[in-house]
Coordinates of C-alpha atoms in Angstrom, one line a residue:
X1 CA 18.5 -61.4 -55.1
X2 CA 19.7 -59.4 -58.1
X3 CA 17.6 -56.4 -57.1
X4 CA 19.0 -56.6 -53.5
X5 CA 22.6 -56.7 -54.8
X6 CA 22.0 -53.8 -57.1
X7 CA 20.5 -51.9 -54.2
X8 CA 23.5 -52.7 -52.0
X9 CA 25.9 -51.6 -54.7
X10 CA 24.0 -48.3 -55.0
X11 CA 24.1 -47.9 -51.3
X12 CA 27.8 -48.6 -51.2
X13 CA 28.5 -46.1 -54.0
X14 CA 26.4 -43.5 -52.3
X15 CA 28.4 -44.0 -49.1
X16 CA 31.7 -43.8 -51.0
X17 CA 30.5 -40.6 -52.7
X18 CA 29.3 -39.1 -49.4
X19 CA 32.6 -40.0 -47.7
X20 CA 34.5 -38.3 -50.6
X21 CA 32.3 -35.2 -50.3
X22 CA 32.7 -35.2 -46.5
X23 CA 36.5 -35.4 -46.8
X24 CA 36.5 -32.6 -49.4
X25 CA 34.3 -30.4 -47.3
X26 CA 36.4 -31.1 -44.2
X27 CA 39.6 -30.3 -46.1
X28 CA 38.0 -27.1 -47.4
X29 CA 36.9 -26.2 -43.9
X30 CA 40.3 -26.9 -42.5
X31 CA 42.0 -24.6 -45.1
X32 CA 39.5 -21.8 -44.2
X33 CA 40.7 -21.8 -40.5
X34 CA 43.3 -19.2 -39.4
X35 CA 46.8 -20.5 -39.4
X36 CA 47.2 -20.0 -35.6
X37 CA 44.1 -22.1 -34.9
X38 CA 45.3 -24.9 -37.2
X39 CA 48.7 -24.8 -35.5
X40 CA 47.0 -25.2 -32.1
X41 CA 44.8 -28.0 -33.3
X42 CA 47.7 -29.9 -34.8
X43 CA 49.7 -29.4 -31.6
X44 CA 47.0 -30.9 -29.5
X45 CA 46.5 -33.8 -32.0
X46 CA 50.3 -34.5 -31.9
X47 CA 50.4 -34.4 -28.1
X48 CA 47.5 -36.8 -27.9
X49 CA 49.2 -39.1 -30.4
X50 CA 52.3 -38.9 -28.4
X51 CA 53.2 -42.2 -26.7
X52 CA 53.8 -40.5 -23.4
X53 CA 50.5 -38.7 -23.2
X54 CA 48.0 -40.6 -25.3
X55 CA 48.6 -44.3 -24.9
X56 CA 47.6 -45.6 -21.6
X57 CA 49.8 -43.2 -19.7
X58 CA 49.2 -42.5 -16.0
X59 CA 49.6 -38.8 -16.8
X60 CA 46.3 -37.1 -17.4
X61 CA 45.0 -33.6 -17.6
X62 CA 48.2 -32.2 -19.1
X63 CA 48.0 -29.4 -21.6
X64 CA 50.7 -27.5 -23.4
X65 CA 50.4 -24.2 -25.1
X66 CA 52.6 -25.4 -28.0
X67 CA 54.5 -28.3 -29.3
X68 CA 57.7 -26.4 -28.5
X69 CA 56.7 -26.2 -24.9
X70 CA 56.0 -30.0 -24.8
X71 CA 59.4 -30.7 -26.4
X72 CA 61.2 -28.3 -24.0
X73 CA 59.7 -29.9 -21.0
X74 CA 60.6 -33.3 -22.4
X75 CA 64.2 -32.3 -23.1
X76 CA 64.6 -30.9 -19.6
X77 CA 63.4 -34.2 -18.1
X78 CA 66.0 -36.0 -20.2
X79 CA 68.7 -33.6 -19.1
X80 CA 67.8 -34.2 -15.4
X81 CA 67.8 -37.9 -15.9
X82 CA 71.2 -37.7 -17.5
X83 CA 72.6 -35.8 -14.5
X84 CA 71.1 -38.2 -12.0
X85 CA 72.6 -41.2 -14.0
X86 CA 76.1 -39.5 -14.1
X87 CA 75.9 -38.9 -10.3
X88 CA 74.9 -42.5 -9.7
X89 CA 77.8 -43.8 -11.8
X90 CA 80.2 -41.5 -9.9
X91 CA 78.9 -42.6 -6.5
X92 CA 79.2 -46.3 -7.6
X93 CA 82.8 -45.7 -8.6
X94 CA 83.5 -44.1 -5.2
X95 CA 82.0 -47.1 -3.4
X96 CA 84.1 -49.5 -5.5
X97 CA 87.3 -47.5 -4.7
X98 CA 86.5 -47.4 -1.0
X99 CA 85.8 -51.2 -0.9
X100 CA 89.0 -52.0 -2.7
X101 CA 90.9 -49.9 -0.1
X102 CA 89.0 -51.6 2.7
X103 CA 89.8 -55.0 1.3
X104 CA 93.5 -54.1 1.1
X105 CA 93.5 -53.0 4.7
X106 CA 91.8 -56.2 5.8
X107 CA 94.3 -58.2 3.8
X108 CA 97.2 -56.5 5.6
X109 CA 95.8 -56.7 9.1
X110 CA 94.6 -60.3 9.0
X111 CA 97.6 -61.8 7.3
X112 CA 97.5 -65.4 6.0
X113 CA 94.3 -66.2 7.9
X114 CA 92.4 -64.0 5.6
X115 CA 91.0 -65.2 2.2
X116 CA 92.7 -62.7 -0.1
X117 CA 92.0 -64.6 -3.3
X118 CA 90.8 -62.7 -6.4
X119 CA 87.4 -64.4 -6.1
X120 CA 87.1 -63.2 -2.4
X121 CA 88.1 -59.7 -3.4
X122 CA 85.6 -59.7 -6.3
X123 CA 82.8 -60.8 -4.0
X124 CA 83.7 -58.2 -1.4
X125 CA 84.1 -55.3 -3.8
X126 CA 81.4 -56.0 -6.4
X127 CA 78.9 -58.1 -4.6
X128 CA 75.7 -57.2 -2.7
X129 CA 74.6 -53.6 -3.0
X130 CA 77.2 -52.8 -5.6
X131 CA 75.9 -55.5 -7.9
X132 CA 72.3 -54.3 -7.3
X133 CA 73.3 -50.6 -8.0
X134 CA 75.1 -51.7 -11.2
X135 CA 71.9 -53.4 -12.4
X136 CA 69.8 -50.4 -11.6
X137 CA 72.2 -48.0 -13.3
X138 CA 72.2 -50.2 -16.4
X139 CA 68.3 -50.2 -16.4
X140 CA 68.3 -46.5 -16.1
X141 CA 70.8 -46.1 -18.9
X142 CA 68.6 -48.2 -21.2
X143 CA 65.6 -46.2 -20.2
X144 CA 67.4 -42.9 -20.9
X145 CA 68.4 -44.2 -24.3
X146 CA 64.8 -45.0 -25.0
X147 CA 63.6 -41.6 -23.8
X148 CA 66.2 -39.9 -26.1
X149 CA 65.1 -42.0 -29.0
X150 CA 61.4 -41.1 -28.3
X151 CA 62.3 -37.4 -28.0
X152 CA 63.8 -37.5 -31.5
X153 CA 60.6 -39.2 -32.7
X154 CA 58.5 -36.5 -31.1
X155 CA 60.6 -33.7 -32.6
X156 CA 59.8 -35.2 -36.0
X157 CA 56.1 -35.5 -35.1
X158 CA 55.9 -31.9 -34.0
X159 CA 58.0 -30.5 -36.9
X160 CA 55.1 -31.1 -39.4
X161 CA 53.7 -27.7 -38.2
X162 CA 56.7 -25.4 -38.6
X163 CA 57.0 -22.0 -40.3
X164 CA 55.1 -23.1 -43.4
X165 CA 51.5 -24.0 -43.8
X166 CA 50.3 -26.8 -41.5
X167 CA 49.1 -30.0 -43.1
X168 CA 46.7 -32.3 -41.4
X169 CA 45.9 -35.9 -42.0
X170 CA 42.3 -36.9 -41.2
X171 CA 43.1 -40.6 -41.5
X172 CA 44.0 -42.7 -38.5
X173 CA 47.6 -43.0 -37.6

């Protein structure tokens, strides 16, 4: 038993030493690569680590020539989503105004036989498809906030390879 344990300890120390040597040689190899090549490798690593591209995304086969291109496309997507959300909010406001006007017309035409209570007006103006649209707009607003937060996270992730020398971490994230 003592001989087995000593053998196992020697094996473990050899493995640790080999790992240390491997990491040193990998680091040396990395530093010997041209800066442009290291930048591209880091860009691809960062894109693959990206939550949008690398983690169970339905998007596949997407390649970017640089991290800046990835960020620019991402920023444009956010901008388009913001515009669509603003348009949806404007349209919802229009519908609410139109329904209020329509309710006022019905109130005047039908007289006292018409339920003109605040609850009836609320149901007519804000019920049905307006309520549904409000929920969808709220969901989209939250999604957009998440995308903007994620974009900021990606900017940080891609900023590790800026004007200076690129640094790479060989450990898992």
